[in-house]
């Protein structure tokens, strides 16, 4: 099986003049993967190239795919994803994936940005202070998730668990989702990508499918994100995400 002309062209757009790292030792696998990822899957694409690479990078952080992350980060920078956008998607991974998993990716990113001649640190994107982070975080949490759902969650929390609700408002949303550099609709696509790729997060996947709808991202757009993650996360997590999407936002012709 030879690489298709479409696969070769799409690969060269991201990696100009570069052969796949495994082309010499594992040529058959490279041909299978590239024909699938860079031809078949891309034939369904509705995402622009920059957004596709950003959701794939977010996914690779969640699934701990360091080698593929490093390769795709170079491609993302080549096609115009900005250093600020790269840093923001990594920072956003912290509350969803955890610093224990994100730290290595942050160090790797800094190395690659320096190779591309980027001066660090990049411009800051914070819009909150220690005094207003909780208030602003709760406001954007209600905007994204829905005021009624957040009020219900806070009302249902027992006294000894209320600090988690406060952390969600002030830290997860106040420290991170209020930042500039990436708009809220795209941030929600990144969050969905991370949760799908982590696995075992179906309740959170459902919650953020609804959040994506709240910020204007359609079922079709979310389906496209899940499609573009498939080559990197495999079928089980993809099909789990598809099941939750269908349960939450049925296809127009369902039933």
C-alpha atoms as an extended CHARMM CRD file, in Angstrom:
* protein
*
       255  EXT
         1         1  UNK       CA              0.0000000000        0.0000000000        0.0000000000  PROA      1               0.0000000000
         2         2  UNK       CA              1.5770000000        3.2800000000       -1.0780000000  PROA      2               0.0000000000
         3         3  UNK       CA              0.7210000000        6.6500000000        0.4620000000  PROA      3               0.0000000000
         4         4  UNK       CA             -2.0620000000        8.3060000000       -1.5130000000  PROA      4               0.0000000000
         5         5  UNK       CA             -1.3540000000       11.5710000000       -3.2560000000  PROA      5               0.0000000000
         6         6  UNK       CA             -3.8100000000       13.3330000000       -0.8950000000  PROA      6               0.0000000000
         7         7  UNK       CA             -2.1330000000       11.8800000000        2.1830000000  PROA      7               0.0000000000
         8         8  UNK       CA              1.2750000000       12.8910000000        0.8880000000  PROA      8               0.0000000000
         9         9  UNK       CA              0.1080000000       16.4250000000        0.1090000000  PROA      9               0.0000000000
        10        10  UNK       CA             -1.5860000000       16.9160000000        3.5040000000  PROA      10              0.0000000000
        11        11  UNK       CA              1.4280000000       15.4970000000        5.3390000000  PROA      11              0.0000000000
        12        12  UNK       CA              3.7940000000       17.7790000000        3.4340000000  PROA      12              0.0000000000
        13        13  UNK       CA              1.6880000000       20.8200000000        4.3860000000  PROA      13              0.0000000000
        14        14  UNK       CA              2.4390000000       20.1380000000        8.0450000000  PROA      14              0.0000000000
        15        15  UNK       CA              5.9110000000       18.6330000000        7.7080000000  PROA      15              0.0000000000
        16        16  UNK       CA              7.5110000000       20.2200000000        4.6260000000  PROA      16              0.0000000000
        17        17  UNK       CA             10.5420000000       18.2740000000        3.4860000000  PROA      17              0.0000000000
        18        18  UNK       CA             10.3010000000       15.7630000000        6.3470000000  PROA      18              0.0000000000
        19        19  UNK       CA              9.8080000000       12.0260000000        6.1090000000  PROA      19              0.0000000000
        20        20  UNK       CA              7.8470000000       10.3480000000        8.9380000000  PROA      20              0.0000000000
        21        21  UNK       CA             10.2270000000        9.2690000000       11.6930000000  PROA      21              0.0000000000
        22        22  UNK       CA              9.2010000000        5.6110000000       11.3150000000  PROA      22              0.0000000000
        23        23  UNK       CA              9.2520000000        5.5380000000        7.5120000000  PROA      23              0.0000000000
        24        24  UNK       CA             12.4810000000        3.5000000000        7.3940000000  PROA      24              0.0000000000
        25        25  UNK       CA             11.8100000000        1.0130000000       10.1900000000  PROA      25              0.0000000000
        26        26  UNK       CA              8.0300000000        0.6520000000        9.8760000000  PROA      26              0.0000000000
        27        27  UNK       CA              7.0270000000        1.6920000000        6.3540000000  PROA      27              0.0000000000
        28        28  UNK       CA              3.8270000000       -0.3650000000        6.2130000000  PROA      28              0.0000000000
        29        29  UNK       CA              2.4400000000        1.1120000000        9.4180000000  PROA      29              0.0000000000
        30        30  UNK       CA              3.3590000000        4.6360000000        8.3100000000  PROA      30              0.0000000000
        31        31  UNK       CA              1.5300000000        4.0950000000        5.0180000000  PROA      31              0.0000000000
        32        32  UNK       CA             -1.5750000000        2.7390000000        6.7690000000  PROA      32              0.0000000000
        33        33  UNK       CA             -1.6380000000        5.5170000000        9.3530000000  PROA      33              0.0000000000
        34        34  UNK       CA             -0.9140000000        8.3600000000        6.9550000000  PROA      34              0.0000000000
        35        35  UNK       CA             -3.4790000000        7.1980000000        4.4010000000  PROA      35              0.0000000000
        36        36  UNK       CA             -6.0460000000        7.0620000000        7.1920000000  PROA      36              0.0000000000
        37        37  UNK       CA             -5.1510000000       10.1750000000        9.2010000000  PROA      37              0.0000000000
        38        38  UNK       CA             -4.1260000000       12.4530000000        6.3470000000  PROA      38              0.0000000000
        39        39  UNK       CA             -6.5630000000       11.2860000000        3.6630000000  PROA      39              0.0000000000
        40        40  UNK       CA             -9.6530000000        9.3420000000        4.8140000000  PROA      40              0.0000000000
        41        41  UNK       CA            -10.1900000000       11.2390000000        8.0780000000  PROA      41              0.0000000000
        42        42  UNK       CA             -9.3350000000       14.6310000000        6.6020000000  PROA      42              0.0000000000
        43        43  UNK       CA            -11.8690000000       14.0520000000        3.8180000000  PROA      43              0.0000000000
        44        44  UNK       CA            -14.5680000000       14.6770000000        6.4730000000  PROA      44              0.0000000000
        45        45  UNK       CA            -12.8920000000       17.7700000000        7.8950000000  PROA      45              0.0000000000
        46        46  UNK       CA            -14.8720000000       20.9110000000        8.6820000000  PROA      46              0.0000000000
        47        47  UNK       CA            -12.2390000000       22.3830000000       10.9910000000  PROA      47              0.0000000000
        48        48  UNK       CA             -9.6550000000       24.8480000000        9.7840000000  PROA      48              0.0000000000
        49        49  UNK       CA             -6.1150000000       23.4850000000        9.9830000000  PROA      49              0.0000000000
        50        50  UNK       CA             -5.1330000000       25.6050000000       13.0050000000  PROA      50              0.0000000000
        51        51  UNK       CA             -8.1410000000       24.4860000000       15.0630000000  PROA      51              0.0000000000
        52        52  UNK       CA             -7.6360000000       20.8520000000       14.0720000000  PROA      52              0.0000000000
        53        53  UNK       CA             -4.0430000000       20.9080000000       15.2670000000  PROA      53              0.0000000000
        54        54  UNK       CA             -4.9760000000       22.6680000000       18.4920000000  PROA      54              0.0000000000
        55        55  UNK       CA             -7.6050000000       20.0860000000       19.4610000000  PROA      55              0.0000000000
        56        56  UNK       CA             -5.1950000000       17.2900000000       18.5410000000  PROA      56              0.0000000000
        57        57  UNK       CA             -2.4610000000       18.8480000000       20.6830000000  PROA      57              0.0000000000
        58        58  UNK       CA             -4.8870000000       19.1440000000       23.6050000000  PROA      58              0.0000000000
        59        59  UNK       CA             -5.8530000000       15.5040000000       23.0890000000  PROA      59              0.0000000000
        60        60  UNK       CA             -2.2400000000       14.3410000000       23.0550000000  PROA      60              0.0000000000
        61        61  UNK       CA             -1.5560000000       16.1110000000       26.3630000000  PROA      61              0.0000000000
        62        62  UNK       CA             -4.5080000000       14.2920000000       27.9320000000  PROA      62              0.0000000000
        63        63  UNK       CA             -3.4910000000       10.9150000000       26.5030000000  PROA      63              0.0000000000
        64        64  UNK       CA              0.2110000000       11.5000000000       27.2230000000  PROA      64              0.0000000000
        65        65  UNK       CA              1.3470000000       11.1710000000       23.6190000000  PROA      65              0.0000000000
        66        66  UNK       CA              4.5750000000       13.1240000000       23.9990000000  PROA      66              0.0000000000
        67        67  UNK       CA              6.3620000000       12.1110000000       20.7760000000  PROA      67              0.0000000000
        68        68  UNK       CA              3.3380000000       12.8360000000       18.5760000000  PROA      68              0.0000000000
        69        69  UNK       CA              2.7520000000       16.0650000000       20.5260000000  PROA      69              0.0000000000
        70        70  UNK       CA              6.2450000000       17.3000000000       19.7880000000  PROA      70              0.0000000000
        71        71  UNK       CA              5.8260000000       16.5180000000       16.0880000000  PROA      71              0.0000000000
        72        72  UNK       CA              2.3990000000       18.1570000000       15.8210000000  PROA      72              0.0000000000
        73        73  UNK       CA              3.5130000000       21.1980000000       17.8120000000  PROA      73              0.0000000000
        74        74  UNK       CA              6.1790000000       21.9160000000       15.2150000000  PROA      74              0.0000000000
        75        75  UNK       CA              3.5460000000       21.5070000000       12.5090000000  PROA      75              0.0000000000
        76        76  UNK       CA              1.1280000000       23.7960000000       14.3520000000  PROA      76              0.0000000000
        77        77  UNK       CA              3.7200000000       26.5460000000       14.6100000000  PROA      77              0.0000000000
        78        78  UNK       CA              4.5580000000       26.0660000000       10.9320000000  PROA      78              0.0000000000
        79        79  UNK       CA              0.9420000000       26.6530000000        9.8290000000  PROA      79              0.0000000000
        80        80  UNK       CA              0.3710000000       29.6810000000       12.0560000000  PROA      80              0.0000000000
        81        81  UNK       CA             -0.7800000000       28.5900000000       15.5010000000  PROA      81              0.0000000000
        82        82  UNK       CA              0.6870000000       31.3430000000       17.6610000000  PROA      82              0.0000000000
        83        83  UNK       CA              2.9670000000       30.8640000000       20.6780000000  PROA      83              0.0000000000
        84        84  UNK       CA              0.2770000000       32.4770000000       22.8610000000  PROA      84              0.0000000000
        85        85  UNK       CA             -2.3270000000       29.9970000000       21.6090000000  PROA      85              0.0000000000
        86        86  UNK       CA              0.0560000000       27.1110000000       22.2820000000  PROA      86              0.0000000000
        87        87  UNK       CA              0.7200000000       28.2790000000       25.8280000000  PROA      87              0.0000000000
        88        88  UNK       CA             -2.9770000000       28.8760000000       26.4900000000  PROA      88              0.0000000000
        89        89  UNK       CA             -4.0100000000       25.3800000000       25.4260000000  PROA      89              0.0000000000
        90        90  UNK       CA             -1.3270000000       23.9380000000       27.7080000000  PROA      90              0.0000000000
        91        91  UNK       CA             -2.3570000000       26.1300000000       30.6250000000  PROA      91              0.0000000000
        92        92  UNK       CA             -5.9740000000       25.1000000000       30.1180000000  PROA      92              0.0000000000
        93        93  UNK       CA             -4.9500000000       21.4590000000       30.3760000000  PROA      93              0.0000000000
        94        94  UNK       CA             -3.8330000000       21.9640000000       33.9840000000  PROA      94              0.0000000000
        95        95  UNK       CA             -7.3140000000       22.0090000000       35.6140000000  PROA      95              0.0000000000
        96        96  UNK       CA             -8.6040000000       19.1820000000       33.4170000000  PROA      96              0.0000000000
        97        97  UNK       CA             -5.6000000000       16.8690000000       33.0870000000  PROA      97              0.0000000000
        98        98  UNK       CA             -3.5850000000       17.8490000000       36.1650000000  PROA      98              0.0000000000
        99        99  UNK       CA             -0.1550000000       19.4000000000       36.5590000000  PROA      99              0.0000000000
       100       100  UNK       CA              1.3650000000       15.9790000000       37.1400000000  PROA      100             0.0000000000
       101       101  UNK       CA              0.7010000000       15.1220000000       33.4840000000  PROA      101             0.0000000000
       102       102  UNK       CA              1.0100000000       18.6100000000       32.0010000000  PROA      102             0.0000000000
       103       103  UNK       CA              4.4180000000       19.5530000000       33.4150000000  PROA      103             0.0000000000
       104       104  UNK       CA              6.4600000000       17.4680000000       30.9760000000  PROA      104             0.0000000000
       105       105  UNK       CA              4.5200000000       18.8900000000       28.0390000000  PROA      105             0.0000000000
       106       106  UNK       CA              5.1060000000       22.4320000000       29.2330000000  PROA      106             0.0000000000
       107       107  UNK       CA              8.8670000000       21.8640000000       29.4050000000  PROA      107             0.0000000000
       108       108  UNK       CA              8.8560000000       20.2060000000       25.9670000000  PROA      108             0.0000000000
       109       109  UNK       CA              6.8500000000       23.1140000000       24.5590000000  PROA      109             0.0000000000
       110       110  UNK       CA              9.3100000000       25.6520000000       25.9240000000  PROA      110             0.0000000000
       111       111  UNK       CA             12.1570000000       23.7800000000       24.2370000000  PROA      111             0.0000000000
       112       112  UNK       CA             10.3630000000       23.7400000000       20.8820000000  PROA      112             0.0000000000
       113       113  UNK       CA              9.3100000000       27.3850000000       21.1080000000  PROA      113             0.0000000000
       114       114  UNK       CA             12.9310000000       28.3510000000       21.7140000000  PROA      114             0.0000000000
       115       115  UNK       CA             13.9540000000       26.2970000000       18.6610000000  PROA      115             0.0000000000
       116       116  UNK       CA             11.4610000000       28.3870000000       16.6670000000  PROA      116             0.0000000000
       117       117  UNK       CA             13.0600000000       31.5630000000       17.9980000000  PROA      117             0.0000000000
       118       118  UNK       CA             10.2020000000       32.5130000000       20.3390000000  PROA      118             0.0000000000
       119       119  UNK       CA             11.1810000000       34.7100000000       23.2700000000  PROA      119             0.0000000000
       120       120  UNK       CA              9.8260000000       33.4580000000       26.5850000000  PROA      120             0.0000000000
       121       121  UNK       CA              7.7400000000       34.1950000000       28.4910000000  PROA      121             0.0000000000
       122       122  UNK       CA              5.0430000000       35.0250000000       25.9690000000  PROA      122             0.0000000000
       123       123  UNK       CA              2.7360000000       37.9590000000       26.8020000000  PROA      123             0.0000000000
       124       124  UNK       CA              0.4830000000       37.2620000000       29.7910000000  PROA      124             0.0000000000
       125       125  UNK       CA             -3.2250000000       36.6760000000       29.1970000000  PROA      125             0.0000000000
       126       126  UNK       CA             -4.7020000000       36.8280000000       32.6970000000  PROA      126             0.0000000000
       127       127  UNK       CA             -7.7420000000       39.0620000000       33.2340000000  PROA      127             0.0000000000
       128       128  UNK       CA             -8.3450000000       38.4380000000       36.9360000000  PROA      128             0.0000000000
       129       129  UNK       CA             -6.7980000000       39.3440000000       40.2770000000  PROA      129             0.0000000000
       130       130  UNK       CA             -6.7490000000       37.4330000000       43.5580000000  PROA      130             0.0000000000
       131       131  UNK       CA             -9.6400000000       39.6180000000       44.6840000000  PROA      131             0.0000000000
       132       132  UNK       CA            -11.9740000000       39.1170000000       41.7250000000  PROA      132             0.0000000000
       133       133  UNK       CA            -11.0570000000       35.6610000000       40.3660000000  PROA      133             0.0000000000
       134       134  UNK       CA            -13.9000000000       33.9250000000       42.2400000000  PROA      134             0.0000000000
       135       135  UNK       CA            -16.5200000000       36.4340000000       41.1290000000  PROA      135             0.0000000000
       136       136  UNK       CA            -15.3780000000       36.4940000000       37.5050000000  PROA      136             0.0000000000
       137       137  UNK       CA            -14.9140000000       32.7380000000       37.4980000000  PROA      137             0.0000000000
       138       138  UNK       CA            -18.4420000000       32.1010000000       38.7320000000  PROA      138             0.0000000000
       139       139  UNK       CA            -19.7970000000       34.4870000000       36.1070000000  PROA      139             0.0000000000
       140       140  UNK       CA            -18.0760000000       32.7370000000       33.2010000000  PROA      140             0.0000000000
       141       141  UNK       CA            -18.8700000000       29.3300000000       34.6940000000  PROA      141             0.0000000000
       142       142  UNK       CA            -22.5670000000       30.2450000000       34.5660000000  PROA      142             0.0000000000
       143       143  UNK       CA            -22.1690000000       31.6340000000       31.0520000000  PROA      143             0.0000000000
       144       144  UNK       CA            -20.5640000000       28.4360000000       29.7780000000  PROA      144             0.0000000000
       145       145  UNK       CA            -22.3300000000       25.7460000000       31.8110000000  PROA      145             0.0000000000
       146       146  UNK       CA            -25.6360000000       27.5060000000       32.4650000000  PROA      146             0.0000000000
       147       147  UNK       CA            -26.6810000000       29.5350000000       35.4960000000  PROA      147             0.0000000000
       148       148  UNK       CA            -29.4090000000       27.1250000000       36.5900000000  PROA      148             0.0000000000
       149       149  UNK       CA            -27.1140000000       24.0890000000       36.4510000000  PROA      149             0.0000000000
       150       150  UNK       CA            -24.4070000000       25.8550000000       38.4430000000  PROA      150             0.0000000000
       151       151  UNK       CA            -26.8890000000       27.1020000000       41.0500000000  PROA      151             0.0000000000
       152       152  UNK       CA            -28.2490000000       23.5470000000       41.3860000000  PROA      152             0.0000000000
       153       153  UNK       CA            -24.7350000000       22.0840000000       41.7390000000  PROA      153             0.0000000000
       154       154  UNK       CA            -23.8340000000       24.5760000000       44.4480000000  PROA      154             0.0000000000
       155       155  UNK       CA            -27.1330000000       24.0840000000       46.2690000000  PROA      155             0.0000000000
       156       156  UNK       CA            -26.7180000000       20.2880000000       46.2120000000  PROA      156             0.0000000000
       157       157  UNK       CA            -23.1500000000       20.3480000000       47.5760000000  PROA      157             0.0000000000
       158       158  UNK       CA            -22.8350000000       19.2460000000       51.1950000000  PROA      158             0.0000000000
       159       159  UNK       CA            -21.0920000000       21.5780000000       53.6250000000  PROA      159             0.0000000000
       160       160  UNK       CA            -17.9220000000       19.4630000000       53.7080000000  PROA      160             0.0000000000
       161       161  UNK       CA            -17.7060000000       19.4540000000       49.8710000000  PROA      161             0.0000000000
       162       162  UNK       CA            -18.5110000000       23.0840000000       49.1660000000  PROA      162             0.0000000000
       163       163  UNK       CA            -14.8460000000       23.9620000000       48.8050000000  PROA      163             0.0000000000
       164       164  UNK       CA            -14.7830000000       21.9680000000       45.5540000000  PROA      164             0.0000000000
       165       165  UNK       CA            -17.4890000000       24.2240000000       44.1440000000  PROA      165             0.0000000000
       166       166  UNK       CA            -15.4650000000       27.2370000000       45.2190000000  PROA      166             0.0000000000
       167       167  UNK       CA            -12.3550000000       25.7800000000       43.5950000000  PROA      167             0.0000000000
       168       168  UNK       CA            -14.2500000000       25.1930000000       40.3380000000  PROA      168             0.0000000000
       169       169  UNK       CA            -15.4190000000       28.8010000000       40.2370000000  PROA      169             0.0000000000
       170       170  UNK       CA            -12.2080000000       30.5390000000       41.3430000000  PROA      170             0.0000000000
       171       171  UNK       CA             -9.5390000000       28.2080000000       39.9890000000  PROA      171             0.0000000000
       172       172  UNK       CA            -10.8640000000       26.1650000000       37.0520000000  PROA      172             0.0000000000
       173       173  UNK       CA            -12.9210000000       28.9970000000       35.6000000000  PROA      173             0.0000000000
       174       174  UNK       CA            -11.5450000000       32.1100000000       37.3070000000  PROA      174             0.0000000000
       175       175  UNK       CA             -7.8590000000       31.3870000000       36.8140000000  PROA      175             0.0000000000
       176       176  UNK       CA             -8.0890000000       29.7200000000       33.4090000000  PROA      176             0.0000000000
       177       177  UNK       CA            -11.3170000000       30.2120000000       31.4410000000  PROA      177             0.0000000000
       178       178  UNK       CA            -11.2190000000       33.9900000000       31.9020000000  PROA      178             0.0000000000
       179       179  UNK       CA             -7.8950000000       34.2430000000       30.1000000000  PROA      179             0.0000000000
       180       180  UNK       CA             -7.5120000000       35.8360000000       26.6910000000  PROA      180             0.0000000000
       181       181  UNK       CA             -5.4480000000       34.4170000000       23.8180000000  PROA      181             0.0000000000
       182       182  UNK       CA             -8.0860000000       31.8260000000       22.8460000000  PROA      182             0.0000000000
       183       183  UNK       CA            -11.7960000000       32.6200000000       22.6850000000  PROA      183             0.0000000000
       184       184  UNK       CA            -14.3580000000       30.7560000000       24.7910000000  PROA      184             0.0000000000
       185       185  UNK       CA            -15.9130000000       28.6320000000       21.9960000000  PROA      185             0.0000000000
       186       186  UNK       CA            -12.5020000000       27.2900000000       20.9860000000  PROA      186             0.0000000000
       187       187  UNK       CA            -11.5690000000       26.7330000000       24.6330000000  PROA      187             0.0000000000
       188       188  UNK       CA            -14.6370000000       24.5500000000       24.9890000000  PROA      188             0.0000000000
       189       189  UNK       CA            -13.5650000000       22.4790000000       21.9970000000  PROA      189             0.0000000000
       190       190  UNK       CA            -10.1670000000       22.0420000000       23.6380000000  PROA      190             0.0000000000
       191       191  UNK       CA            -11.7920000000       20.9960000000       26.9140000000  PROA      191             0.0000000000
       192       192  UNK       CA            -13.9940000000       18.4640000000       25.1290000000  PROA      192             0.0000000000
       193       193  UNK       CA            -10.9320000000       17.0710000000       23.3520000000  PROA      193             0.0000000000
       194       194  UNK       CA             -9.1000000000       16.5880000000       26.6390000000  PROA      194             0.0000000000
       195       195  UNK       CA            -12.0350000000       14.9190000000       28.3920000000  PROA      195             0.0000000000
       196       196  UNK       CA            -12.7060000000       12.5660000000       25.4820000000  PROA      196             0.0000000000
       197       197  UNK       CA             -9.0210000000       11.6330000000       25.3620000000  PROA      197             0.0000000000
       198       198  UNK       CA             -8.6590000000       11.0310000000       29.1000000000  PROA      198             0.0000000000
       199       199  UNK       CA            -11.2670000000        8.2590000000       29.0340000000  PROA      199             0.0000000000
       200       200  UNK       CA            -13.5580000000        7.4290000000       31.9370000000  PROA      200             0.0000000000
       201       201  UNK       CA            -14.8990000000       10.9970000000       32.0100000000  PROA      201             0.0000000000
       202       202  UNK       CA            -18.2610000000       10.4200000000       30.3520000000  PROA      202             0.0000000000
       203       203  UNK       CA            -20.2750000000       12.5550000000       32.8330000000  PROA      203             0.0000000000
       204       204  UNK       CA            -17.8680000000       15.4460000000       32.2510000000  PROA      204             0.0000000000
       205       205  UNK       CA            -17.9280000000       14.8070000000       28.4900000000  PROA      205             0.0000000000
       206       206  UNK       CA            -21.7230000000       15.1420000000       28.5880000000  PROA      206             0.0000000000
       207       207  UNK       CA            -21.4860000000       18.3280000000       30.6360000000  PROA      207             0.0000000000
       208       208  UNK       CA            -19.0770000000       19.8980000000       28.1790000000  PROA      208             0.0000000000
       209       209  UNK       CA            -21.0830000000       18.8090000000       25.1550000000  PROA      209             0.0000000000
       210       210  UNK       CA            -23.8850000000       20.8970000000       26.6480000000  PROA      210             0.0000000000
       211       211  UNK       CA            -21.3940000000       23.6760000000       27.3980000000  PROA      211             0.0000000000
       212       212  UNK       CA            -20.2220000000       23.6260000000       23.7850000000  PROA      212             0.0000000000
       213       213  UNK       CA            -23.8090000000       24.0660000000       22.6570000000  PROA      213             0.0000000000
       214       214  UNK       CA            -24.1950000000       26.9730000000       25.0900000000  PROA      214             0.0000000000
       215       215  UNK       CA            -21.2540000000       28.8090000000       23.5060000000  PROA      215             0.0000000000
       216       216  UNK       CA            -22.3710000000       28.1910000000       19.9390000000  PROA      216             0.0000000000
       217       217  UNK       CA            -20.5370000000       25.0030000000       18.9290000000  PROA      217             0.0000000000
       218       218  UNK       CA            -22.8740000000       22.6950000000       17.0250000000  PROA      218             0.0000000000
       219       219  UNK       CA            -23.2510000000       18.9290000000       17.1730000000  PROA      219             0.0000000000
       220       220  UNK       CA            -21.6460000000       18.8020000000       13.7290000000  PROA      220             0.0000000000
       221       221  UNK       CA            -18.6080000000       20.7220000000       14.9030000000  PROA      221             0.0000000000
       222       222  UNK       CA            -18.1750000000       18.4750000000       17.9480000000  PROA      222             0.0000000000
       223       223  UNK       CA            -18.5830000000       15.4050000000       15.7510000000  PROA      223             0.0000000000
       224       224  UNK       CA            -15.8030000000       16.7470000000       13.5490000000  PROA      224             0.0000000000
       225       225  UNK       CA            -13.5100000000       17.2120000000       16.5590000000  PROA      225             0.0000000000
       226       226  UNK       CA            -14.1460000000       13.6260000000       17.6550000000  PROA      226             0.0000000000
       227       227  UNK       CA            -13.4680000000       12.4420000000       14.0970000000  PROA      227             0.0000000000
       228       228  UNK       CA            -10.1190000000       14.2440000000       13.9290000000  PROA      228             0.0000000000
       229       229  UNK       CA             -9.0600000000       12.7740000000       17.2920000000  PROA      229             0.0000000000
       230       230  UNK       CA             -9.7280000000        9.1820000000       16.2140000000  PROA      230             0.0000000000
       231       231  UNK       CA             -6.2940000000        8.4200000000       14.6970000000  PROA      231             0.0000000000
       232       232  UNK       CA             -4.6020000000        9.5330000000       17.9150000000  PROA      232             0.0000000000
       233       233  UNK       CA             -6.8940000000        8.1500000000       20.6370000000  PROA      233             0.0000000000
       234       234  UNK       CA             -8.1890000000        4.9370000000       19.0290000000  PROA      234             0.0000000000
       235       235  UNK       CA            -11.6720000000        3.5220000000       18.5730000000  PROA      235             0.0000000000
       236       236  UNK       CA            -12.8020000000        2.7390000000       22.1590000000  PROA      236             0.0000000000
       237       237  UNK       CA            -12.5410000000        6.3180000000       23.4180000000  PROA      237             0.0000000000
       238       238  UNK       CA            -13.8400000000        7.6740000000       20.1200000000  PROA      238             0.0000000000
       239       239  UNK       CA            -16.9160000000        5.4340000000       20.1990000000  PROA      239             0.0000000000
       240       240  UNK       CA            -17.5280000000        6.2580000000       23.8820000000  PROA      240             0.0000000000
       241       241  UNK       CA            -17.4760000000        9.9590000000       22.9900000000  PROA      241             0.0000000000
       242       242  UNK       CA            -19.7920000000        9.3500000000       20.0510000000  PROA      242             0.0000000000
       243       243  UNK       CA            -22.2520000000        7.5020000000       22.2990000000  PROA      243             0.0000000000
       244       244  UNK       CA            -22.3570000000       10.3750000000       24.7830000000  PROA      244             0.0000000000
       245       245  UNK       CA            -22.7500000000       12.9040000000       21.9720000000  PROA      245             0.0000000000
       246       246  UNK       CA            -25.6740000000       10.9440000000       20.5170000000  PROA      246             0.0000000000
       247       247  UNK       CA            -27.3240000000       10.5840000000       23.9170000000  PROA      247             0.0000000000
       248       248  UNK       CA            -26.9330000000       14.2930000000       24.6080000000  PROA      248             0.0000000000
       249       249  UNK       CA            -27.5520000000       15.7770000000       21.1450000000  PROA      249             0.0000000000
       250       250  UNK       CA            -29.1840000000       13.1250000000       18.9140000000  PROA      250             0.0000000000
       251       251  UNK       CA            -28.5140000000       13.2330000000       15.1970000000  PROA      251             0.0000000000
       252       252  UNK       CA            -31.2090000000       15.0930000000       13.2470000000  PROA      252             0.0000000000
       253       253  UNK       CA            -32.4530000000       11.8510000000       11.6410000000  PROA      253             0.0000000000
       254       254  UNK       CA            -32.2370000000        9.7540000000       14.8330000000  PROA      254             0.0000000000
       255       255  UNK       CA            -35.3100000000        7.8370000000       15.8190000000  PROA      255             0.0000000000
